[in-house]
Amino acid sequence: KGIINKPMFRKAIRSQRCLVIADAFVEGTTEKKMSDPYLVYRGGQKRPFAMAGIWDEWIDNKTGETTKSFAIITTAPTPLMQAIPHHRSPLVLTQEDEKKWISNNLTLNEVTEMLYPFDDTGFNAYPISTDIKSARNKYADLLKPTGERLRKEYDYIFYQDLKLQGMGETTARKQSQKENQNNQLDLFDNEVI
């Protein structure tokens, strides 16, 4: 909540809020920083997600060049961020709060009420290569796990067209019975009277 009182962010938090869209983010431990990086992501089909942000722009008096920037709002750590361990957590918004966050009608009190750790259910993290520290490195393997995930994950495949049978009955058995019945009907069709 210090962002409300800091002169540097005072204007942005009141009227220059934005959404920072991502599939994942990289965070280091509090102690070792990016010498111990983790990729934090939302599992399943719930990607991308939005983090609360603020934006600003300023003009360099010497060059006249306009610089645009943004920052991601952080809060106290969620349980997952504590497990990394990291002392802060980005503010991930629910879909309902996304619309609210970028509304110009939000009062400062309403903004303040949103500055709490998000429910990190469904999120996970795993360690990645320290090569992520260099902006020159752009290969896809940077995001591959170098260790275990912090939370256990299970891969489930859901089928929408399952055919459940009673106890002792299987689809194959039902199909076999149906074929036998059709074959018996064929015998009667072919019989000459």
Short mmCIF file of C-alpha atoms in Angstrom, two decimals:
data_model
loop_
_atom_site.label_atom_id
_atom_site.label_comp_id
_atom_site.label_asym_id
_atom_site.label_seq_id
_atom_site.Cartn_x
_atom_site.Cartn_y
_atom_site.Cartn_z
CA LYS A 1 0.00 0.00 0.00
CA GLY A 2 3.06 2.26 0.04
CA ILE A 3 2.34 3.01 -3.60
CA ILE A 4 -0.56 5.25 -2.55
CA ASN A 5 1.77 7.59 -0.65
CA LYS A 6 4.88 7.61 -2.85
CA PRO A 7 5.06 10.85 -4.86
CA MET A 8 6.51 9.00 -7.85
CA PHE A 9 3.39 6.80 -8.18
CA ARG A 10 0.70 9.09 -6.76
CA LYS A 11 -0.73 10.14 -10.14
CA ALA A 12 -0.39 6.74 -11.83
CA ILE A 13 -2.18 4.74 -9.11
CA ARG A 14 -5.11 7.16 -9.26
CA SER A 15 -5.58 7.53 -13.02
CA GLN A 16 -3.02 5.55 -15.04
CA ARG A 17 -3.79 1.95 -14.20
CA CYS A 18 -3.27 -0.79 -16.78
CA LEU A 19 -3.31 -4.56 -17.21
CA VAL A 20 -0.06 -6.45 -17.78
CA ILE A 21 -0.97 -9.62 -19.68
CA ALA A 22 1.25 -12.71 -19.32
CA ASP A 23 1.35 -16.49 -19.57
CA ALA A 24 3.93 -16.62 -16.78
CA PHE A 25 6.46 -14.48 -14.95
CA VAL A 26 9.96 -15.04 -13.63
CA GLU A 27 10.84 -14.39 -10.02
CA GLY A 28 14.00 -14.99 -8.03
CA THR A 29 14.35 -15.83 -4.38
CA THR A 30 14.55 -12.92 -1.95
CA GLU A 31 18.09 -13.88 -0.95
CA LYS A 32 19.70 -14.96 -4.24
CA LYS A 33 17.49 -12.92 -6.56
CA MET A 34 17.88 -14.00 -10.21
CA SER A 35 20.72 -16.37 -9.31
CA ASP A 36 17.91 -18.71 -8.30
CA PRO A 37 15.07 -17.97 -10.78
CA TYR A 38 11.64 -19.59 -10.91
CA LEU A 39 9.02 -19.55 -13.64
CA VAL A 40 5.59 -18.93 -12.09
CA TYR A 41 2.60 -19.91 -14.22
CA ARG A 42 -1.09 -20.71 -14.09
CA GLY A 43 -1.86 -24.32 -14.95
CA GLY A 44 -4.60 -25.69 -17.14
CA GLN A 45 -6.43 -23.68 -19.73
CA LYS A 46 -6.57 -20.43 -17.73
CA ARG A 47 -3.87 -18.55 -19.57
CA PRO A 48 -3.04 -15.79 -20.13
CA PHE A 49 -3.75 -13.87 -16.94
CA ALA A 50 -3.63 -10.18 -16.06
CA MET A 51 -1.55 -8.46 -13.42
CA ALA A 52 -2.37 -5.02 -12.04
CA GLY A 53 -0.08 -2.35 -13.40
CA ILE A 54 0.43 1.38 -13.66
CA TRP A 55 1.88 3.31 -16.58
CA ASP A 56 3.52 6.66 -17.09
CA GLU A 57 5.35 8.67 -19.70
CA TRP A 58 7.83 11.47 -19.40
CA ILE A 59 9.80 13.71 -21.73
CA ASP A 60 13.58 13.89 -21.51
CA ASN A 61 14.38 17.62 -21.26
CA LYS A 62 17.73 17.18 -23.06
CA THR A 63 16.59 15.09 -26.04
CA GLY A 64 12.87 15.84 -26.15
CA GLU A 65 12.28 12.10 -26.40
CA THR A 66 9.17 10.62 -24.77
CA THR A 67 9.73 7.55 -22.62
CA LYS A 68 6.80 5.28 -21.80
CA SER A 69 7.02 2.86 -18.90
CA PHE A 70 4.93 0.61 -16.73
CA ALA A 71 5.28 -1.18 -13.40
CA ILE A 72 3.56 -4.24 -11.98
CA ILE A 73 1.84 -3.73 -8.64
CA THR A 74 3.06 -6.08 -5.91
CA THR A 75 1.55 -7.12 -2.60
CA ALA A 76 2.50 -9.33 0.31
CA PRO A 77 3.56 -12.81 -0.85
CA THR A 78 1.05 -15.56 -1.61
CA PRO A 79 1.75 -19.07 -0.27
CA LEU A 80 3.39 -20.03 -3.59
CA MET A 81 5.66 -16.99 -3.55
CA GLN A 82 6.58 -17.77 0.07
CA ALA A 83 7.59 -21.28 -1.07
CA ILE A 84 10.08 -19.87 -3.62
CA PRO A 85 10.82 -17.96 -1.16
CA HIS A 86 10.11 -14.40 -2.27
CA HIS A 87 8.97 -11.47 -0.13
CA ARG A 88 6.50 -9.95 -2.64
CA SER A 89 3.92 -11.13 -5.16
CA PRO A 90 2.52 -9.48 -8.27
CA LEU A 91 -1.15 -8.61 -7.98
CA VAL A 92 -2.88 -11.09 -10.33
CA LEU A 93 -6.45 -9.97 -11.00
CA THR A 94 -9.61 -12.01 -11.42
CA GLN A 95 -11.53 -11.38 -14.66
CA GLU A 96 -14.06 -9.35 -12.69
CA ASP A 97 -11.31 -7.23 -11.12
CA GLU A 98 -9.59 -6.65 -14.48
CA LYS A 99 -12.47 -4.44 -15.62
CA LYS A 100 -12.65 -2.75 -12.26
CA TRP A 101 -8.88 -2.03 -12.17
CA ILE A 102 -8.85 -0.10 -15.45
CA SER A 103 -12.06 1.81 -14.73
CA ASN A 104 -11.64 5.57 -14.43
CA ASN A 105 -14.50 5.61 -11.92
CA LEU A 106 -12.57 3.73 -9.22
CA THR A 107 -12.02 5.75 -6.04
CA LEU A 108 -8.70 5.65 -4.20
CA ASN A 109 -10.39 3.65 -1.41
CA GLU A 110 -11.61 1.09 -3.96
CA VAL A 111 -8.09 0.84 -5.40
CA THR A 112 -6.68 0.31 -1.90
CA GLU A 113 -9.20 -2.48 -1.25
CA MET A 114 -7.79 -4.37 -4.24
CA LEU A 115 -4.17 -4.31 -3.03
CA TYR A 116 -4.16 -7.70 -1.32
CA PRO A 117 -2.47 -11.00 -2.24
CA PHE A 118 -4.38 -12.95 -4.88
CA ASP A 119 -5.66 -16.51 -4.50
CA ASP A 120 -2.81 -18.50 -6.05
CA THR A 121 -4.78 -21.74 -6.34
CA GLY A 122 -4.02 -23.19 -9.76
CA PHE A 123 -0.62 -21.49 -9.99
CA ASN A 124 2.67 -23.35 -9.80
CA ALA A 125 6.38 -22.67 -10.18
CA TYR A 126 9.60 -24.46 -11.03
CA PRO A 127 13.27 -23.46 -11.13
CA ILE A 128 14.75 -22.41 -14.49
CA SER A 129 18.24 -21.71 -15.84
CA THR A 130 20.15 -18.68 -14.58
CA ASP A 131 20.77 -17.90 -18.27
CA ILE A 132 17.45 -16.00 -18.02
CA LYS A 133 19.43 -13.15 -16.41
CA SER A 134 20.97 -12.10 -19.73
CA ALA A 135 18.77 -10.20 -22.19
CA ARG A 136 20.92 -11.67 -24.99
CA ASN A 137 19.58 -15.15 -24.30
CA LYS A 138 16.36 -15.68 -26.20
CA TYR A 139 16.15 -19.44 -26.74
CA ALA A 140 13.03 -21.39 -25.74
CA ASP A 141 14.89 -23.76 -23.41
CA LEU A 142 15.36 -20.86 -20.99
CA LEU A 143 11.89 -21.64 -19.66
CA LYS A 144 12.37 -25.40 -19.27
CA PRO A 145 12.43 -26.77 -15.70
CA THR A 146 15.81 -27.39 -14.09
CA GLY A 147 14.21 -28.96 -11.03
CA GLU A 148 10.93 -30.09 -9.49
CA ARG A 149 7.73 -28.09 -9.47
CA LEU A 150 6.87 -26.56 -6.11
CA ARG A 151 3.37 -28.07 -6.16
CA LYS A 152 2.46 -31.55 -7.34
CA GLU A 153 0.68 -31.60 -10.70
CA TYR A 154 -1.45 -34.26 -12.24
CA ASP A 155 -2.26 -34.62 -15.90
CA TYR A 156 -5.85 -35.59 -16.46
CA ILE A 157 -7.54 -36.26 -19.75
CA PHE A 158 -11.26 -35.73 -19.67
CA TYR A 159 -13.50 -37.44 -22.19
CA GLN A 160 -16.88 -35.96 -22.95
CA ASP A 161 -18.31 -39.03 -24.66
CA LEU A 162 -17.71 -41.73 -22.06
CA LYS A 163 -20.21 -44.58 -22.13
CA LEU A 164 -20.66 -45.92 -18.65
CA GLN A 165 -22.02 -49.43 -18.26
CA GLY A 166 -23.55 -51.26 -15.33
CA MET A 167 -21.49 -53.51 -13.10
CA GLY A 168 -20.01 -56.41 -15.06
CA GLU A 169 -20.92 -54.91 -18.41
CA THR A 170 -18.48 -53.41 -20.85
CA THR A 171 -18.84 -51.56 -24.09
CA ALA A 172 -17.27 -54.51 -25.94
CA ARG A 173 -19.75 -56.93 -24.39
CA LYS A 174 -22.70 -54.67 -25.30
CA GLN A 175 -21.39 -54.35 -28.86
CA SER A 176 -20.98 -58.13 -29.13
CA GLN A 177 -24.56 -58.68 -27.90
CA LYS A 178 -25.86 -56.14 -30.40
CA GLU A 179 -23.98 -57.83 -33.27
CA ASN A 180 -25.33 -61.26 -32.26
CA GLN A 181 -28.85 -59.87 -32.20
CA ASN A 182 -28.38 -58.29 -35.65
CA ASN A 183 -26.98 -61.58 -37.02
CA GLN A 184 -30.04 -63.46 -35.74
CA LEU A 185 -32.31 -60.93 -37.43
CA ASP A 186 -30.36 -61.40 -40.67
CA LEU A 187 -31.09 -65.16 -40.52
CA PHE A 188 -34.82 -64.49 -40.47
CA ASP A 189 -34.55 -61.98 -43.31
CA ASN A 190 -32.82 -64.52 -45.52
CA GLU A 191 -35.25 -67.36 -44.78
CA VAL A 192 -37.51 -68.32 -47.68
CA ILE A 193 -41.05 -69.34 -46.80
#
